Each structure stands twice: as structure tokens, then as C-alpha cells.
């Protein structure tokens, strides 16, 4: 659970600083933004997604 919280915190940092990739404390986050929404993954596994309607 702690790792998941840390991954989400790093993902938030990446989004707030407008970065596509960010690695902090062993968490490697990749952010994909497009017309359909936002997808956040860690080590090629999706952890969060927002889609537009």
C-alpha cells in the first residue's frame, strides 16, 4: 500500500510539473496526455486513467 501511495505522489508531481516521465525514490512514472484524456503508468502497468466524454 505504501508503494502505491508513493507512486501516486510521484505521478502528481509529474503532472504538476508537466513532465512525461519522472523517477523518484524507485518509482518510475510515465504520463500520456492526449485528446481522449490522461493515462499514468508505473513500470508499464497502468495505475490511473482519466478519460474525457
N, C-alpha and C. Protein backbone atom coordinates (compact mmCIF):
# COMPACT_ATOMS: atom_id res chain seq x y z
N UNK A 1 0.83 -1.20 0.00
CA UNK A 1 0.00 0.00 0.00
C UNK A 1 0.87 1.26 0.00
N UNK A 2 1.93 1.24 0.75
CA UNK A 2 2.82 2.41 0.83
C UNK A 2 3.42 2.73 -0.53
N UNK A 3 3.81 1.70 -1.27
CA UNK A 3 4.40 1.93 -2.59
C UNK A 3 3.38 2.57 -3.52
N UNK A 4 2.14 2.13 -3.44
CA UNK A 4 1.07 2.68 -4.28
C UNK A 4 0.88 4.17 -3.98
N UNK A 5 0.90 4.54 -2.71
CA UNK A 5 0.76 5.94 -2.32
C UNK A 5 1.93 6.76 -2.85
N UNK A 6 3.12 6.20 -2.76
CA UNK A 6 4.29 6.91 -3.26
C UNK A 6 4.24 7.07 -4.78
N UNK A 7 3.78 6.03 -5.47
CA UNK A 7 3.65 6.10 -6.93
C UNK A 7 2.65 7.19 -7.32
N UNK A 8 1.53 7.29 -6.60
CA UNK A 8 0.54 8.33 -6.90
C UNK A 8 1.10 9.71 -6.60
N UNK A 9 1.90 9.86 -5.56
CA UNK A 9 2.51 11.15 -5.24
C UNK A 9 3.49 11.57 -6.33
N UNK A 10 4.27 10.62 -6.83
CA UNK A 10 5.21 10.91 -7.92
C UNK A 10 4.44 11.25 -9.19
N UNK A 11 3.35 10.54 -9.44
CA UNK A 11 2.52 10.83 -10.60
C UNK A 11 1.96 12.25 -10.53
N UNK A 12 1.52 12.66 -9.36
CA UNK A 12 1.01 14.03 -9.17
C UNK A 12 2.11 15.05 -9.45
N UNK A 13 3.32 14.78 -8.96
CA UNK A 13 4.45 15.68 -9.23
C UNK A 13 4.71 15.78 -10.74
N UNK A 14 4.65 14.65 -11.43
CA UNK A 14 4.89 14.65 -12.87
C UNK A 14 3.85 15.49 -13.60
N UNK A 15 2.59 15.33 -13.23
CA UNK A 15 1.51 16.09 -13.88
C UNK A 15 1.65 17.58 -13.56
N UNK A 16 1.91 17.91 -12.31
CA UNK A 16 2.02 19.31 -11.91
C UNK A 16 3.19 20.02 -12.57
N UNK A 17 4.26 19.30 -12.86
CA UNK A 17 5.44 19.90 -13.48
C UNK A 17 5.47 19.67 -14.99
N UNK A 18 4.36 19.12 -15.52
CA UNK A 18 4.20 18.92 -16.96
C UNK A 18 5.31 18.04 -17.56
N UNK A 19 5.64 16.96 -16.86
CA UNK A 19 6.66 16.03 -17.34
C UNK A 19 6.00 14.74 -17.83
N UNK A 20 6.55 14.17 -18.89
CA UNK A 20 6.05 12.90 -19.42
C UNK A 20 6.59 11.72 -18.62
N UNK A 21 7.78 11.87 -18.04
CA UNK A 21 8.39 10.81 -17.25
C UNK A 21 9.04 11.42 -16.02
N UNK A 22 8.97 10.67 -14.93
CA UNK A 22 9.60 11.12 -13.70
C UNK A 22 9.96 9.91 -12.86
N UNK A 23 11.17 9.92 -12.31
CA UNK A 23 11.60 8.84 -11.43
C UNK A 23 12.06 9.43 -10.11
N UNK A 24 11.43 8.99 -9.02
CA UNK A 24 11.77 9.46 -7.68
C UNK A 24 11.64 8.26 -6.73
N UNK A 25 12.64 8.07 -5.89
CA UNK A 25 12.62 7.01 -4.87
C UNK A 25 12.22 5.64 -5.42
N UNK A 26 12.72 5.31 -6.59
CA UNK A 26 12.44 3.99 -7.17
C UNK A 26 11.13 3.89 -7.92
N UNK A 27 10.33 4.95 -7.93
CA UNK A 27 9.07 4.96 -8.69
C UNK A 27 9.34 5.60 -10.05
N UNK A 28 9.14 4.86 -11.11
CA UNK A 28 9.31 5.39 -12.47
C UNK A 28 7.93 5.56 -13.08
N UNK A 29 7.52 6.81 -13.25
CA UNK A 29 6.18 7.15 -13.72
C UNK A 29 6.24 7.66 -15.16
N UNK A 30 5.27 7.23 -15.96
CA UNK A 30 5.14 7.67 -17.34
C UNK A 30 3.73 8.24 -17.52
N UNK A 31 3.63 9.45 -18.04
CA UNK A 31 2.35 10.14 -18.22
C UNK A 31 2.09 10.31 -19.71
N UNK A 32 0.90 9.90 -20.14
CA UNK A 32 0.48 10.08 -21.54
C UNK A 32 -0.77 10.95 -21.54
N UNK A 33 -0.66 12.10 -22.20
CA UNK A 33 -1.81 13.00 -22.34
C UNK A 33 -2.17 13.04 -23.82
N UNK A 34 -3.47 12.95 -24.11
CA UNK A 34 -3.94 13.11 -25.49
C UNK A 34 -5.36 13.67 -25.46
N UNK A 35 -5.99 13.71 -26.63
CA UNK A 35 -7.33 14.28 -26.72
C UNK A 35 -8.36 13.49 -25.93
N UNK A 36 -8.10 12.21 -25.72
CA UNK A 36 -9.05 11.36 -25.01
C UNK A 36 -8.92 11.45 -23.50
N UNK A 37 -7.79 11.95 -23.00
CA UNK A 37 -7.63 12.07 -21.56
C UNK A 37 -6.18 11.94 -21.10
N UNK A 38 -6.01 11.30 -19.96
CA UNK A 38 -4.71 11.20 -19.30
C UNK A 38 -4.54 9.77 -18.79
N UNK A 39 -3.35 9.20 -19.03
CA UNK A 39 -3.05 7.86 -18.54
C UNK A 39 -1.72 7.88 -17.81
N UNK A 40 -1.67 7.31 -16.63
CA UNK A 40 -0.44 7.27 -15.84
C UNK A 40 -0.09 5.82 -15.58
N UNK A 41 1.18 5.49 -15.85
CA UNK A 41 1.62 4.11 -15.62
C UNK A 41 2.94 4.10 -14.87
N UNK A 42 3.15 2.98 -14.19
CA UNK A 42 4.40 2.75 -13.48
C UNK A 42 4.95 1.42 -13.95
N UNK A 43 6.17 1.43 -14.46
CA UNK A 43 6.80 0.21 -14.96
C UNK A 43 5.89 -0.53 -15.94
N UNK A 44 5.30 0.19 -16.87
CA UNK A 44 4.44 -0.33 -17.94
C UNK A 44 3.11 -0.90 -17.44
N UNK A 45 2.72 -0.59 -16.21
CA UNK A 45 1.44 -1.03 -15.67
C UNK A 45 0.61 0.20 -15.34
N UNK A 46 -0.57 0.29 -15.94
CA UNK A 46 -1.43 1.45 -15.70
C UNK A 46 -1.87 1.50 -14.25
N UNK A 47 -1.73 2.69 -13.65
CA UNK A 47 -2.18 2.85 -12.26
C UNK A 47 -3.32 3.86 -12.14
N UNK A 48 -3.53 4.67 -13.19
CA UNK A 48 -4.56 5.70 -13.11
C UNK A 48 -4.92 6.15 -14.52
N UNK A 49 -6.22 6.42 -14.74
CA UNK A 49 -6.67 6.90 -16.05
C UNK A 49 -7.84 7.85 -15.88
N UNK A 50 -7.81 8.93 -16.65
CA UNK A 50 -8.93 9.87 -16.72
C UNK A 50 -9.29 9.98 -18.19
N UNK A 51 -10.57 9.78 -18.52
CA UNK A 51 -11.00 9.89 -19.91
C UNK A 51 -12.05 10.99 -20.04
N UNK A 52 -12.00 11.67 -21.18
CA UNK A 52 -12.98 12.72 -21.48
C UNK A 52 -14.17 12.09 -22.18
N UNK A 53 -15.32 12.68 -21.97
CA UNK A 53 -16.53 12.21 -22.65
C UNK A 53 -16.89 13.15 -23.76
